[in-house]
Amino acid sequence: MTTASDLIALEERYGADNYHPLDVVISRAEGCWVWDVEGKRYMDCLAAYSAVNQGHCHPRLVKALVGQACRVALTSRAFRNDQLGPFCQEICELTGYQRMLPMNSGAEAVETAIKAARKWGYTVKGIPENQAEILVFDGNFHGRTTTIVSFSADPDYRFGFGPFTPGFKILPYGDPAAVKAAMNPNVAAILVEPIQGEAGIVSPPEGFLRELRALTTEHRALLMVDEIQSGLGRTGRLFCFEHEAVRPDVVIIGKALSGGMYPVSAVLADDEVMGVFHPGEHGSTFGGNPLGAAVAREALKVIVDEKLVDRSAELGDYFLAKLRAVSSRHVVEIRGKGLWIGIVLSPEAGGARRFCEALQQRGMLCKETHHTVIRIAPPLVITREEVDWAVEQLADVLTTL
Ligand SMILES: Cc1ncc(COP(=O)(O)O)c(C=O)c1O
């Protein structure tokens, strides 16, 4: 039998060394649980960075995937398929936007939004050619393409990858005065995460998104919200921006849009913005393919039918309250919204990694973020009893290590 260490050795020998995973080799999954090659069961408290909000191998998603794969998987956009139209209609009706542009990875959807904003800036707002600016924020994470890392503030994401794409200005996250000062007629858009996931579940001060909405409206720029990780129920609302009752001009989604079955991402906007794209100007061979569209249609229906948004709000509050009741000398802060929680450890705690490894021993998978934060983001199908179990494991490692 091939053991976990054999499989890890293969990956280390033949794979590029661009990740630092926990050494658990998963071969099967269902709901909130995964099993390693030796048959040990773990609770998945990362949910593939919120891609598996609907739970692993959701039977309805498996059925949609297999059923569609047996009919037609890919047509390219040279021809039409019978899934894309209904997908566009259903997602627009669910979210209240007039149009959707489908892509595959999250980074491609962010790139799409950047292109839309620039083109809108030139053709609708009247910004002089090649002068468009997009305002972004310190601590941002929007993906890994060359353009996106051009405006990352993290040296690891940038080192060795220049020259970078110009046209972005990085501002402090949560500081409306800095945004106000940066506003000028060449600003086409602000691109923001409503909560910064990769930075360690960092929320801006209350009212920040409302301030961004007011400033973009006043200066005729687009407010573009990256909901790739925060959206589709994760924070107890369909979109995280709903907590501040704003309506962005552009919404970027991915991850849970396919419930983890298949990469599907999308950009949502109204006619004025989406109207900048004409045939041939933007696209992707797989974007809008029938397999992805069929899975995404079902993934959205599962979120609605199983009331996963309400569940995230209710169990998230419950999880946070129980965790905050644990007294540990290592914990500086516990923060989050919905089923998206960051446990911030003190610098003396010795890093979040050793806590994640201890949790792994106890059958719970979490991931450290920026060395000092334990990130918790279970599938939204988690039950109250499973939350109780997760808190027990966390309390155990936070009080005994
Ligand atoms: C907020 C945000 N934007 C964009 C991305 C990039 O998505 P992908 O990895 O699918 O390209 C991520 C991935 O973690 C993300 O969290």
mmCIF file of C-alpha atoms in Angstrom, residues 105-377:
data_model
loop_
_atom_site.group_PDB
_atom_site.id
_atom_site.type_symbol
_atom_site.label_atom_id
_atom_site.label_comp_id
_atom_site.label_asym_id
_atom_site.label_seq_id
_atom_site.Cartn_x
_atom_site.Cartn_y
_atom_site.Cartn_z
ATOM 1 C CA SER A 105 -10.260 31.079 -10.835
ATOM 2 C CA GLY A 106 -10.770 33.939 -8.420
ATOM 3 C CA ALA A 107 -7.715 35.748 -9.755
ATOM 4 C CA GLU A 108 -9.192 35.723 -13.269
ATOM 5 C CA ALA A 109 -12.390 37.292 -11.971
ATOM 6 C CA VAL A 110 -10.339 40.003 -10.214
ATOM 7 C CA GLU A 111 -8.448 40.601 -13.478
ATOM 8 C CA THR A 112 -11.804 40.864 -15.253
ATOM 9 C CA ALA A 113 -12.998 43.486 -12.750
ATOM 10 C CA ILE A 114 -9.769 45.470 -13.181
ATOM 11 C CA LYS A 115 -10.165 45.434 -16.970
ATOM 12 C CA ALA A 116 -13.824 46.441 -16.675
ATOM 13 C CA ALA A 117 -12.949 49.329 -14.335
ATOM 14 C CA ARG A 118 -10.188 50.633 -16.571
ATOM 15 C CA LYS A 119 -12.271 50.422 -19.707
ATOM 16 C CA TRP A 120 -15.244 52.039 -17.941
ATOM 17 C CA GLY A 121 -12.847 54.755 -16.765
ATOM 18 C CA TYR A 122 -11.757 55.548 -20.324
ATOM 19 C CA THR A 123 -14.944 55.009 -22.282
ATOM 20 C CA VAL A 124 -17.630 56.129 -19.822
ATOM 21 C CA LYS A 125 -15.975 58.426 -17.261
ATOM 22 C CA GLY A 126 -13.544 60.002 -19.753
ATOM 23 C CA ILE A 127 -10.196 59.411 -18.002
ATOM 24 C CA PRO A 128 -7.305 60.259 -20.381
ATOM 25 C CA GLU A 129 -5.762 57.180 -22.049
ATOM 26 C CA ASN A 130 -3.534 55.054 -19.793
ATOM 27 C CA GLN A 131 -4.044 57.335 -16.783
ATOM 28 C CA ALA A 132 -6.623 55.246 -14.883
ATOM 29 C CA GLU A 133 -5.900 54.581 -11.213
ATOM 30 C CA ILE A 134 -7.350 51.877 -9.011
ATOM 31 C CA LEU A 135 -7.132 52.349 -5.241
ATOM 32 C CA VAL A 136 -6.379 49.223 -3.204
ATOM 33 C CA PHE A 137 -5.454 48.526 0.428
ATOM 34 C CA ASP A 138 -2.569 47.472 2.566
ATOM 35 C CA GLY A 139 -2.889 43.813 3.573
ATOM 36 C CA ASN A 140 -4.930 42.984 0.470
ATOM 37 C CA PHE A 141 -5.058 39.559 -1.126
ATOM 38 C CA HIS A 142 -6.738 39.315 -4.512
ATOM 39 C CA GLY A 143 -4.802 36.449 -6.145
ATOM 40 C CA ARG A 144 -1.478 35.681 -7.762
ATOM 41 C CA THR A 145 -1.341 36.954 -11.335
ATOM 42 C CA THR A 146 1.413 39.372 -12.281
ATOM 43 C CA THR A 147 -0.969 42.342 -12.315
ATOM 44 C CA ILE A 148 -2.553 41.407 -8.995
ATOM 45 C CA VAL A 149 0.762 40.923 -7.183
ATOM 46 C CA SER A 150 1.772 44.313 -8.609
ATOM 47 C CA PHE A 151 -0.396 45.867 -5.905
ATOM 48 C CA SER A 152 0.271 43.404 -3.103
ATOM 49 C CA ALA A 153 1.950 44.860 -0.034
ATOM 50 C CA ASP A 154 3.415 41.459 0.893
ATOM 51 C CA PRO A 155 7.072 41.204 -0.219
ATOM 52 C CA ASP A 156 6.846 37.371 -0.500
ATOM 53 C CA TYR A 157 4.133 37.681 -3.154
ATOM 54 C CA ARG A 158 6.186 40.191 -5.176
ATOM 55 C CA PHE A 159 9.854 39.316 -4.794
ATOM 56 C CA GLY A 160 11.391 38.331 -8.115
ATOM 57 C CA PHE A 161 8.212 38.827 -10.153
ATOM 58 C CA GLY A 162 8.698 42.371 -11.467
ATOM 59 C CA PRO A 163 8.401 44.463 -13.543
ATOM 60 C CA PHE A 164 4.940 45.202 -12.201
ATOM 61 C CA THR A 165 1.759 46.630 -13.705
ATOM 62 C CA PRO A 166 1.368 50.336 -12.893
ATOM 63 C CA GLY A 167 -1.898 52.129 -12.088
ATOM 64 C CA PHE A 168 -2.574 51.039 -8.502
ATOM 65 C CA LYS A 169 -2.244 53.005 -5.285
ATOM 66 C CA ILE A 170 -2.038 51.155 -1.961
ATOM 67 C CA LEU A 171 -3.769 52.924 0.952
ATOM 68 C CA PRO A 172 -4.114 52.025 4.632
ATOM 69 C CA TYR A 173 -7.029 49.621 5.198
ATOM 70 C CA GLY A 174 -9.826 51.210 7.179
ATOM 71 C CA ASP A 175 -8.741 54.847 6.849
ATOM 72 C CA PRO A 176 -11.382 56.874 4.964
ATOM 73 C CA ALA A 177 -9.359 60.093 5.282
ATOM 74 C CA ALA A 178 -6.519 58.505 3.281
ATOM 75 C CA VAL A 179 -9.001 57.429 0.612
ATOM 76 C CA LYS A 180 -10.508 60.889 0.478
ATOM 77 C CA ALA A 181 -7.049 62.408 0.022
ATOM 78 C CA ALA A 182 -6.229 59.940 -2.789
ATOM 79 C CA MET A 183 -9.399 60.634 -4.765
ATOM 80 C CA ASN A 184 -8.777 62.463 -8.042
ATOM 81 C CA PRO A 185 -10.425 62.553 -11.488
ATOM 82 C CA ASN A 186 -8.280 59.645 -12.752
ATOM 83 C CA VAL A 187 -9.534 57.197 -10.127
ATOM 84 C CA ALA A 188 -11.603 54.601 -11.969
ATOM 85 C CA ALA A 189 -12.302 52.335 -9.011
ATOM 86 C CA ILE A 190 -11.641 51.228 -5.471
ATOM 87 C CA LEU A 191 -10.999 47.503 -5.057
ATOM 88 C CA VAL A 192 -11.568 46.207 -1.524
ATOM 89 C CA GLU A 193 -12.118 43.068 0.528
ATOM 90 C CA PRO A 194 -14.938 43.706 3.045
ATOM 91 C CA ILE A 195 -12.954 41.574 5.510
ATOM 92 C CA GLN A 196 -9.338 40.693 4.711
ATOM 93 C CA GLY A 197 -9.192 36.898 4.950
ATOM 94 C CA GLU A 198 -5.600 36.186 4.039
ATOM 95 C CA ALA A 199 -4.426 39.048 6.271
ATOM 96 C CA GLY A 200 -5.932 37.122 9.220
ATOM 97 C CA ILE A 201 -9.708 37.837 9.188
ATOM 98 C CA VAL A 202 -9.184 41.584 9.579
ATOM 99 C CA SER A 203 -12.329 43.744 9.606
ATOM 100 C CA PRO A 204 -12.090 47.462 8.864
ATOM 101 C CA PRO A 205 -13.722 49.869 11.332
ATOM 102 C CA GLU A 206 -17.522 49.924 11.196
ATOM 103 C CA GLY A 207 -18.716 52.267 8.474
ATOM 104 C CA PHE A 208 -15.625 51.952 6.231
ATOM 105 C CA LEU A 209 -17.495 50.433 3.295
ATOM 106 C CA ARG A 210 -20.212 53.084 3.640
ATOM 107 C CA GLU A 211 -17.505 55.765 3.468
ATOM 108 C CA LEU A 212 -16.037 54.111 0.363
ATOM 109 C CA ARG A 213 -19.483 54.008 -1.201
ATOM 110 C CA ALA A 214 -20.014 57.718 -0.508
ATOM 111 C CA LEU A 215 -16.563 58.697 -1.837
ATOM 112 C CA THR A 216 -16.868 56.627 -5.015
ATOM 113 C CA THR A 217 -20.332 58.047 -5.693
ATOM 114 C CA GLU A 218 -19.118 61.605 -5.090
ATOM 115 C CA HIS A 219 -16.072 61.208 -7.359
ATOM 116 C CA ARG A 220 -17.785 59.017 -9.968
ATOM 117 C CA ALA A 221 -15.596 55.963 -9.446
ATOM 118 C CA LEU A 222 -16.600 52.318 -9.131
ATOM 119 C CA LEU A 223 -16.764 50.483 -5.821
ATOM 120 C CA MET A 224 -15.540 46.930 -6.517
ATOM 121 C CA VAL A 225 -15.865 44.438 -3.673
ATOM 122 C CA ASP A 226 -13.907 41.187 -3.712
ATOM 123 C CA GLU A 227 -16.260 38.639 -2.118
ATOM 124 C CA ILE A 228 -14.317 35.609 -3.321
ATOM 125 C CA GLN A 229 -13.641 34.401 0.213
ATOM 126 C CA SER A 230 -16.136 36.450 2.252
ATOM 127 C CA GLY A 231 -19.163 35.931 0.002
ATOM 128 C CA LEU A 232 -21.874 33.324 -0.489
ATOM 129 C CA GLY A 233 -22.782 32.975 3.164
ATOM 130 C CA ARG A 234 -19.432 32.864 4.923
ATOM 131 C CA THR A 235 -20.060 35.889 7.174
ATOM 132 C CA GLY A 236 -23.746 35.266 7.885
ATOM 133 C CA ARG A 237 -24.996 37.304 4.918
ATOM 134 C CA LEU A 238 -25.046 36.301 1.253
ATOM 135 C CA PHE A 239 -22.415 39.013 0.737
ATOM 136 C CA CYS A 240 -20.302 40.525 3.486
ATOM 137 C CA PHE A 241 -20.968 44.067 2.207
ATOM 138 C CA GLU A 242 -24.611 43.622 3.260
ATOM 139 C CA HIS A 243 -23.498 44.120 6.883
ATOM 140 C CA GLU A 244 -23.013 47.775 5.928
ATOM 141 C CA ALA A 245 -26.063 47.993 3.670
ATOM 142 C CA VAL A 246 -24.089 49.240 0.665
ATOM 143 C CA ARG A 247 -24.499 48.205 -2.966
ATOM 144 C CA PRO A 248 -21.136 47.973 -4.782
ATOM 145 C CA ASP A 249 -20.923 48.633 -8.521
ATOM 146 C CA VAL A 250 -18.937 45.446 -9.097
ATOM 147 C CA VAL A 251 -18.951 42.230 -7.052
ATOM 148 C CA ILE A 252 -16.313 39.534 -7.561
ATOM 149 C CA ILE A 253 -17.085 35.958 -6.509
ATOM 150 C CA GLY A 254 -15.495 32.518 -6.836
ATOM 151 C CA LYS A 255 -14.673 29.622 -4.509
ATOM 152 C CA ALA A 256 -18.079 28.558 -3.054
ATOM 153 C CA LEU A 257 -19.756 29.466 -6.333
ATOM 154 C CA SER A 258 -19.068 25.836 -7.240
ATOM 155 C CA GLY A 259 -19.071 24.380 -3.713
ATOM 156 C CA GLY A 260 -15.516 23.243 -4.295
ATOM 157 C CA MET A 261 -16.420 20.945 -7.194
ATOM 158 C CA TYR A 262 -14.816 22.838 -9.997
ATOM 159 C CA PRO A 263 -13.269 26.315 -10.468
ATOM 160 C CA VAL A 264 -16.031 28.797 -11.257
ATOM 161 C CA SER A 265 -15.742 32.533 -10.643
ATOM 162 C CA ALA A 266 -17.738 35.510 -11.815
ATOM 163 C CA VAL A 267 -18.058 39.261 -11.924
ATOM 164 C CA LEU A 268 -21.440 40.860 -11.271
ATOM 165 C CA ALA A 269 -22.306 44.385 -12.391
ATOM 166 C CA ASP A 270 -25.018 46.454 -14.028
ATOM 167 C CA ASP A 271 -25.295 47.350 -17.728
ATOM 168 C CA GLU A 272 -23.238 50.550 -17.508
ATOM 169 C CA VAL A 273 -20.107 48.666 -16.410
ATOM 170 C CA MET A 274 -20.611 45.318 -18.128
ATOM 171 C CA GLY A 275 -21.485 47.144 -21.343
ATOM 172 C CA VAL A 276 -17.786 48.001 -21.816
ATOM 173 C CA PHE A 277 -17.093 44.450 -23.026
ATOM 174 C CA HIS A 278 -17.706 43.579 -26.669
ATOM 175 C CA PRO A 279 -17.104 40.292 -28.517
ATOM 176 C CA GLY A 280 -13.459 39.301 -28.570
ATOM 177 C CA GLU A 281 -12.291 41.812 -25.973
ATOM 178 C CA HIS A 282 -12.180 39.471 -22.986
ATOM 179 C CA GLY A 283 -12.836 35.821 -22.204
ATOM 180 C CA SER A 284 -11.509 32.369 -21.380
ATOM 181 C CA THR A 285 -11.871 28.957 -23.030
ATOM 182 C CA PHE A 286 -13.439 27.453 -19.925
ATOM 183 C CA GLY A 287 -15.328 30.531 -18.671
ATOM 184 C CA GLY A 288 -19.070 29.857 -18.776
ATOM 185 C CA ASN A 289 -18.640 26.209 -19.716
ATOM 186 C CA PRO A 290 -21.680 23.970 -19.209
ATOM 187 C CA LEU A 291 -20.056 21.795 -16.541
ATOM 188 C CA GLY A 292 -19.105 24.784 -14.379
ATOM 189 C CA ALA A 293 -22.419 26.521 -15.036
ATOM 190 C CA ALA A 294 -24.468 23.437 -14.078
ATOM 191 C CA VAL A 295 -22.491 22.991 -10.855
ATOM 192 C CA ALA A 296 -22.686 26.695 -9.972
ATOM 193 C CA ARG A 297 -26.461 26.760 -10.540
ATOM 194 C CA GLU A 298 -26.861 23.886 -8.113
ATOM 195 C CA ALA A 299 -24.320 25.322 -5.640
ATOM 196 C CA LEU A 300 -26.350 28.550 -5.415
ATOM 197 C CA LYS A 301 -29.593 26.588 -4.967
ATOM 198 C CA VAL A 302 -28.038 24.560 -2.134
ATOM 199 C CA ILE A 303 -27.040 27.787 -0.323
ATOM 200 C CA VAL A 304 -30.639 29.012 -0.571
ATOM 201 C CA ASP A 305 -32.485 25.707 0.043
ATOM 202 C CA GLU A 306 -30.368 24.723 3.046
ATOM 203 C CA LYS A 307 -30.483 28.255 4.505
ATOM 204 C CA LEU A 308 -26.703 28.234 4.804
ATOM 205 C CA VAL A 309 -26.536 32.019 5.190
ATOM 206 C CA ASP A 310 -28.732 31.987 8.322
ATOM 207 C CA ARG A 311 -26.918 28.953 9.600
ATOM 208 C CA SER A 312 -23.581 30.742 9.258
ATOM 209 C CA ALA A 313 -24.919 33.760 11.179
ATOM 210 C CA GLU A 314 -26.406 31.680 13.985
ATOM 211 C CA LEU A 315 -23.657 29.100 14.438
ATOM 212 C CA GLY A 316 -20.972 31.746 13.897
ATOM 213 C CA ASP A 317 -22.290 33.752 16.858
ATOM 214 C CA TYR A 318 -22.478 30.565 18.896
ATOM 215 C CA PHE A 319 -18.921 29.506 17.940
ATOM 216 C CA LEU A 320 -17.485 32.970 18.716
ATOM 217 C CA ALA A 321 -19.226 33.212 22.097
ATOM 218 C CA LYS A 322 -18.028 29.749 23.151
ATOM 219 C CA LEU A 323 -14.471 30.457 22.034
ATOM 220 C CA ARG A 324 -14.379 33.806 23.814
ATOM 221 C CA ALA A 325 -15.324 32.005 27.014
ATOM 222 C CA VAL A 326 -12.087 29.969 26.847
ATOM 223 C CA SER A 327 -9.368 31.495 28.962
ATOM 224 C CA SER A 328 -5.908 31.059 27.437
ATOM 225 C CA ARG A 329 -2.706 32.989 28.084
ATOM 226 C CA HIS A 330 -1.840 32.674 24.371
ATOM 227 C CA VAL A 331 -4.879 34.465 22.984
ATOM 228 C CA VAL A 332 -4.794 38.193 22.254
ATOM 229 C CA GLU A 333 -8.064 38.486 20.357
ATOM 230 C CA ILE A 334 -10.795 36.356 18.820
ATOM 231 C CA ARG A 335 -12.451 38.058 15.873
ATOM 232 C CA GLY A 336 -14.701 37.244 12.968
ATOM 233 C CA LYS A 337 -18.144 37.317 11.420
ATOM 234 C CA GLY A 338 -20.362 34.342 10.763
ATOM 235 C CA LEU A 339 -18.453 31.075 10.509
ATOM 236 C CA TRP A 340 -15.201 32.901 9.773
ATOM 237 C CA ILE A 341 -13.081 33.264 12.871
ATOM 238 C CA GLY A 342 -9.500 34.277 13.557
ATOM 239 C CA ILE A 343 -7.800 33.446 16.853
ATOM 240 C CA VAL A 344 -4.954 35.919 17.243
ATOM 241 C CA LEU A 345 -2.083 34.583 19.360
ATOM 242 C CA SER A 346 0.453 36.579 21.323
ATOM 243 C CA PRO A 347 4.008 36.839 19.943
ATOM 244 C CA GLU A 348 5.165 34.623 22.879
ATOM 245 C CA ALA A 349 2.810 31.776 21.856
ATOM 246 C CA GLY A 350 5.433 30.357 19.479
ATOM 247 C CA GLY A 351 3.414 30.774 16.266
ATOM 248 C CA ALA A 352 0.055 29.444 15.138
ATOM 249 C CA ARG A 353 1.583 26.517 13.242
ATOM 250 C CA ARG A 354 2.297 24.445 16.363
ATOM 251 C CA PHE A 355 -1.324 24.884 17.461
ATOM 252 C CA CYS A 356 -2.536 23.761 14.039
ATOM 253 C CA GLU A 357 -0.286 20.716 14.253
ATOM 254 C CA ALA A 358 -1.623 19.910 17.734
ATOM 255 C CA LEU A 359 -5.184 20.266 16.414
ATOM 256 C CA GLN A 360 -4.291 17.919 13.568
ATOM 257 C CA GLN A 361 -3.276 15.298 16.158
ATOM 258 C CA ARG A 362 -6.720 15.721 17.735
ATOM 259 C CA GLY A 363 -8.497 15.283 14.378
ATOM 260 C CA MET A 364 -9.162 18.907 13.456
ATOM 261 C CA LEU A 365 -7.665 20.730 10.463
ATOM 262 C CA CYS A 366 -7.029 24.477 10.665
ATOM 263 C CA LYS A 367 -4.453 26.641 8.970
ATOM 264 C CA GLU A 368 -2.205 29.296 10.369
ATOM 265 C CA THR A 369 -2.374 32.691 8.700
ATOM 266 C CA HIS A 370 0.478 35.190 8.905
ATOM 267 C CA HIS A 371 2.218 33.148 11.655
ATOM 268 C CA THR A 372 0.076 34.327 14.567
ATOM 269 C CA VAL A 373 -3.541 33.717 13.557
ATOM 270 C CA ILE A 374 -5.419 30.408 13.628
ATOM 271 C CA ARG A 375 -8.070 30.691 10.934
ATOM 272 C CA ILE A 376 -11.340 28.811 11.343
ATOM 273 C CA ALA A 377 -13.753 28.517 8.414
#
